[in-house]
Amino acid sequence: MRKIIIANWKMNPAKLTEAKKIADGIWKLTSKLKCEVLICPPAPFISFVKGKVGAQNVHFEKYGALTGEVGAPQLKSAGVSYVIVGHSERRAMGETSEVVARKAVATLKSGLSPIICIGEKERHHEGEHWQVLSRELHASLAHVPKSMIKNCVIAYEPIWAIGKGSTAMKSEEIGESAIFIRKILAEMFGVKNSEKTRVVYGGSVDGKNAREIASASGVSGFLVGRQSLVPKQFAKIASAL
Ligand code: PGA
């Protein structure tokens, strides 16, 4: 299974000229690496940045009278190949797992791959976070056909570790969560299908912790926020995969 690194630029940078410059820098520094490299810029920049691009959101309808929304077929025709759905910052704006499930399946039906984000708000001493993860996985993947789970990327992003520091999350904890997610995927979609599905980690990944997380946690890649706007740092993280 080819590993993947995903740049989630969120609502950055401010200008198209900067976006092009960052993307060019990333491609220059990562083009010879083994892993798949994906950049998810703000929507207006999608058609202008170099390389493989993803979107940060999608509507579950294909088209129609939905002012301000963008459908999966439109993203596809703009050159997008992946769509992030259910990022915790969107869930915090009111997006439920039911909506995430509809977005994920709409994305798949248009021939694109959804990057489905899940993650607990906090770690409980008594292990309640496992129930949170299980519930989010079941609800967010509710409409994904068995044979199509391999076209999805599951992004484990514990909310408490996003935008923190290099030591926010221990690689053993990430590894435990990745095993748990794979177990749920196997129950839902069968062992063979789940083995073909990439489970990536996101939350304060940087040039200092990437190598350790990559080797000790067994994840199939990273979803990177802040550090993805700095080509040198992003390339350093990518080279750890
Ligand atoms: P971070 O963001 O790398 O800045 O922690 C990750 C994310 O929110 O996807």
Short mmCIF file of C-alpha atoms and ligand atoms in Angstrom, two decimals:
data_model
loop_
_atom_site.label_atom_id
_atom_site.label_comp_id
_atom_site.label_asym_id
_atom_site.label_seq_id
_atom_site.Cartn_x
_atom_site.Cartn_y
_atom_site.Cartn_z
CA MET A 1 0.00 0.00 0.00
CA ARG A 2 1.51 3.34 -1.05
CA LYS A 3 1.79 5.82 1.80
CA ILE A 4 0.27 9.27 1.45
CA ILE A 5 1.05 12.72 2.82
CA ILE A 6 -1.76 15.25 2.74
CA ALA A 7 -1.23 19.01 3.05
CA ASN A 8 -4.27 20.61 4.64
CA TRP A 9 -3.70 24.30 4.10
CA LYS A 10 -7.03 25.19 5.76
CA MET A 11 -7.86 28.89 5.03
CA ASN A 12 -4.26 29.76 4.11
CA PRO A 13 -2.33 31.40 2.52
CA ALA A 14 -3.93 34.79 1.82
CA LYS A 15 -2.84 35.15 -1.81
CA LEU A 16 -2.74 33.00 -4.93
CA THR A 17 0.84 34.04 -5.64
CA GLU A 18 1.89 32.68 -2.22
CA ALA A 19 -0.10 29.48 -2.77
CA LYS A 20 1.64 28.84 -6.10
CA LYS A 21 5.02 29.46 -4.53
CA ILE A 22 4.40 27.05 -1.65
CA ALA A 23 3.05 24.36 -3.98
CA ASP A 24 6.02 24.76 -6.35
CA GLY A 25 8.38 24.42 -3.38
CA ILE A 26 6.61 21.28 -2.19
CA TRP A 27 6.73 19.64 -5.61
CA LYS A 28 10.37 20.48 -6.10
CA LEU A 29 11.31 18.91 -2.77
CA THR A 30 9.02 15.87 -2.83
CA SER A 31 8.80 14.77 -6.48
CA LYS A 32 11.38 12.00 -6.02
CA LEU A 33 9.93 10.57 -2.81
CA LYS A 34 8.12 7.22 -2.68
CA CYS A 35 4.94 8.45 -1.04
CA GLU A 36 1.91 10.00 -2.72
CA VAL A 37 1.83 13.79 -2.14
CA LEU A 38 -1.46 15.67 -2.04
CA ILE A 39 -2.12 19.37 -1.52
CA CYS A 40 -5.55 20.55 -0.32
CA PRO A 41 -5.58 24.33 -0.86
CA PRO A 42 -8.50 26.74 -0.32
CA ALA A 43 -11.11 26.17 -3.08
CA PRO A 44 -10.27 29.23 -5.29
CA PHE A 45 -6.65 28.04 -5.63
CA ILE A 46 -7.45 24.45 -6.62
CA SER A 47 -6.99 24.88 -10.37
CA PHE A 48 -3.82 26.92 -10.00
CA VAL A 49 -1.51 24.90 -7.79
CA LYS A 50 0.86 22.34 -9.24
CA GLY A 51 0.58 18.59 -8.70
CA LYS A 52 -2.06 16.35 -7.18
CA VAL A 53 -4.78 18.42 -5.52
CA GLY A 54 -7.58 17.74 -3.07
CA ALA A 55 -10.50 19.77 -1.75
CA GLN A 56 -11.22 20.54 1.91
CA ASN A 57 -14.99 20.14 1.66
CA VAL A 58 -17.80 19.12 -0.69
CA HIS A 59 -21.61 19.15 -0.77
CA PHE A 60 -23.39 15.80 -0.95
CA GLU A 61 -25.64 16.93 -3.83
CA LYS A 62 -24.13 16.82 -7.31
CA TYR A 63 -25.38 20.26 -8.43
CA GLY A 64 -28.40 22.51 -8.04
CA ALA A 65 -29.74 25.60 -6.30
CA LEU A 66 -27.29 25.52 -3.40
CA THR A 67 -25.65 28.93 -3.30
CA GLY A 68 -22.09 28.84 -2.05
CA GLU A 69 -21.70 25.07 -2.23
CA VAL A 70 -19.52 22.92 -4.50
CA GLY A 71 -20.37 19.39 -5.66
CA ALA A 72 -18.04 16.44 -6.24
CA PRO A 73 -18.47 16.42 -10.07
CA GLN A 74 -17.41 20.08 -10.16
CA LEU A 75 -14.35 19.34 -8.06
CA LYS A 76 -13.50 16.43 -10.32
CA SER A 77 -13.70 18.57 -13.43
CA ALA A 78 -11.38 21.10 -11.76
CA GLY A 79 -8.74 18.36 -11.39
CA VAL A 80 -9.38 17.24 -7.80
CA SER A 81 -8.73 13.61 -6.88
CA TYR A 82 -9.36 13.58 -3.10
CA VAL A 83 -11.73 15.41 -0.75
CA ILE A 84 -11.29 15.90 2.99
CA VAL A 85 -14.62 15.30 4.73
CA GLY A 86 -15.55 15.68 8.38
CA HIS A 87 -12.48 17.57 9.54
CA SER A 88 -12.91 18.45 13.22
CA GLU A 89 -12.93 22.15 12.35
CA ARG A 90 -15.97 21.53 10.14
CA ARG A 91 -17.59 19.24 12.69
CA ALA A 92 -17.17 22.13 15.19
CA MET A 93 -19.20 24.28 12.73
CA GLY A 94 -22.07 21.81 13.05
CA GLU A 95 -21.25 19.07 10.53
CA THR A 96 -22.58 15.78 11.89
CA SER A 97 -21.35 12.26 11.10
CA GLU A 98 -24.61 11.73 9.16
CA VAL A 99 -23.71 14.62 6.86
CA VAL A 100 -20.12 13.35 6.65
CA ALA A 101 -21.48 9.95 5.58
CA ARG A 102 -23.48 11.52 2.75
CA LYS A 103 -20.50 13.59 1.63
CA ALA A 104 -18.21 10.54 1.68
CA VAL A 105 -20.49 8.49 -0.52
CA ALA A 106 -21.17 11.39 -2.92
CA THR A 107 -17.41 11.79 -3.28
CA LEU A 108 -16.93 8.08 -4.03
CA LYS A 109 -19.79 8.04 -6.54
CA SER A 110 -18.08 10.81 -8.51
CA GLY A 111 -14.91 8.74 -8.72
CA LEU A 112 -13.00 10.72 -6.10
CA SER A 113 -11.49 9.47 -2.85
CA PRO A 114 -12.77 10.85 0.45
CA ILE A 115 -10.34 11.47 3.32
CA ILE A 116 -12.68 10.86 6.23
CA CYS A 117 -11.56 12.50 9.47
CA ILE A 118 -12.39 11.14 12.89
CA GLY A 119 -10.94 11.78 16.33
CA GLU A 120 -11.83 12.11 19.97
CA LYS A 121 -11.98 15.46 21.78
CA GLU A 122 -10.10 14.06 24.76
CA ARG A 123 -8.60 10.84 26.09
CA HIS A 124 -10.59 9.38 28.98
CA HIS A 125 -8.95 7.39 31.76
CA GLU A 126 -11.62 4.76 31.43
CA GLY A 127 -11.29 4.43 27.68
CA GLU A 128 -14.49 6.23 26.62
CA HIS A 129 -12.58 7.61 23.63
CA TRP A 130 -12.75 4.16 22.01
CA GLN A 131 -16.53 4.41 21.99
CA VAL A 132 -16.31 7.89 20.50
CA LEU A 133 -14.05 6.61 17.70
CA SER A 134 -16.24 3.58 17.08
CA ARG A 135 -19.41 5.71 16.90
CA GLU A 136 -17.81 8.22 14.53
CA LEU A 137 -16.48 5.47 12.26
CA HIS A 138 -19.79 3.60 12.09
CA ALA A 139 -21.80 6.76 11.43
CA SER A 140 -19.38 8.41 9.00
CA LEU A 141 -18.88 5.22 6.92
CA ALA A 142 -22.52 4.11 7.09
CA HIS A 143 -23.16 4.35 3.32
CA VAL A 144 -19.77 3.27 1.99
CA PRO A 145 -20.16 0.03 -0.03
CA LYS A 146 -17.86 -2.80 1.19
CA SER A 147 -15.87 -2.89 -2.01
CA MET A 148 -15.19 0.86 -1.91
CA ILE A 149 -13.65 1.28 1.53
CA LYS A 150 -10.21 0.81 -0.06
CA ASN A 151 -10.81 4.02 -2.03
CA CYS A 152 -11.22 5.93 1.24
CA VAL A 153 -8.47 7.29 3.46
CA ILE A 154 -9.28 7.33 7.18
CA ALA A 155 -7.60 10.24 8.96
CA TYR A 156 -7.23 9.77 12.69
CA GLU A 157 -6.97 13.26 14.13
CA PRO A 158 -7.41 13.49 17.90
CA ILE A 159 -8.78 16.99 18.38
CA TRP A 160 -6.64 17.64 21.46
CA ALA A 161 -3.46 17.05 19.43
CA ILE A 162 -4.25 19.40 16.54
CA GLY A 163 -2.22 22.61 16.37
CA LYS A 164 -0.28 21.81 19.56
CA GLY A 165 3.43 20.98 19.76
CA SER A 166 5.89 18.38 18.69
CA THR A 167 5.23 16.19 21.73
CA ALA A 168 1.42 16.41 21.65
CA MET A 169 0.86 12.73 20.93
CA LYS A 170 2.94 9.64 21.65
CA SER A 171 3.55 7.27 18.77
CA GLU A 172 2.36 4.29 20.89
CA GLU A 173 -0.98 6.04 21.41
CA ILE A 174 -1.27 6.71 17.69
CA GLY A 175 -0.39 3.06 17.03
CA GLU A 176 -3.08 1.84 19.46
CA SER A 177 -5.69 4.01 17.79
CA ALA A 178 -4.63 2.85 14.32
CA ILE A 179 -5.05 -0.78 15.42
CA PHE A 180 -8.45 0.01 16.91
CA ILE A 181 -9.58 1.76 13.70
CA ARG A 182 -8.39 -1.19 11.58
CA LYS A 183 -10.32 -3.57 13.84
CA ILE A 184 -13.56 -1.60 13.36
CA LEU A 185 -12.92 -1.39 9.60
CA ALA A 186 -12.41 -5.16 9.49
CA GLU A 187 -15.70 -5.72 11.34
CA MET A 188 -17.56 -3.37 9.01
CA PHE A 189 -15.94 -4.18 5.66
CA GLY A 190 -14.11 -7.48 6.07
CA VAL A 191 -10.43 -8.09 6.81
CA LYS A 192 -9.26 -8.04 3.17
CA ASN A 193 -10.93 -4.74 2.33
CA SER A 194 -9.77 -3.11 5.54
CA GLU A 195 -6.17 -4.18 4.94
CA LYS A 196 -6.24 -2.24 1.66
CA THR A 197 -7.48 0.95 3.36
CA ARG A 198 -5.04 3.65 4.40
CA VAL A 199 -5.26 4.95 7.96
CA VAL A 200 -3.28 8.18 8.37
CA TYR A 201 -2.52 10.34 11.37
CA GLY A 202 -2.92 14.11 11.76
CA GLY A 203 -2.24 16.42 14.69
CA SER A 204 0.96 18.43 15.24
CA VAL A 205 3.09 16.32 12.91
CA ASP A 206 6.38 18.10 12.22
CA GLY A 207 9.94 17.53 11.07
CA LYS A 208 10.95 16.45 14.58
CA ASN A 209 8.35 13.79 15.38
CA ALA A 210 7.47 12.42 11.91
CA ARG A 211 10.14 9.74 11.69
CA GLU A 212 9.35 8.29 15.11
CA ILE A 213 5.57 8.29 14.47
CA ALA A 214 6.01 6.79 10.99
CA SER A 215 8.16 3.92 12.21
CA ALA A 216 6.47 3.16 15.54
CA SER A 217 2.76 3.66 14.89
CA GLY A 218 2.13 1.70 11.69
CA VAL A 219 0.09 4.49 10.07
CA SER A 220 -0.08 4.75 6.27
CA GLY A 221 0.64 8.45 6.12
CA PHE A 222 0.08 11.90 7.58
CA LEU A 223 -2.38 14.75 7.34
CA VAL A 224 -0.41 17.91 8.03
CA GLY A 225 -1.79 21.34 8.89
CA ARG A 226 0.54 24.21 9.82
CA GLN A 227 3.76 22.57 8.69
CA SER A 228 2.34 21.96 5.21
CA LEU A 229 2.69 25.68 4.46
CA VAL A 230 6.47 25.44 4.88
CA PRO A 231 7.82 23.36 1.95
CA LYS A 232 11.08 22.38 3.66
CA GLN A 233 9.31 21.15 6.79
CA PHE A 234 6.60 19.38 4.80
CA ALA A 235 9.21 17.64 2.65
CA LYS A 236 11.06 16.54 5.77
CA ILE A 237 7.85 14.97 7.11
CA ALA A 238 7.17 13.33 3.72
CA SER A 239 10.65 11.84 3.62
CA ALA A 240 9.89 10.01 6.89
CA LEU A 241 7.20 7.92 5.14
P1 PGA B 1 -1.79 20.54 12.50
O1 PGA B 1 -3.25 20.35 11.83
O2 PGA B 1 -0.83 19.72 11.71
O3 PGA B 1 -1.55 22.02 12.38
O4 PGA B 1 -1.91 20.09 13.93
C1 PGA B 1 -3.69 19.09 11.42
C2 PGA B 1 -5.10 19.21 10.89
O5 PGA B 1 -5.92 19.93 11.47
O6 PGA B 1 -5.44 18.59 9.86
#
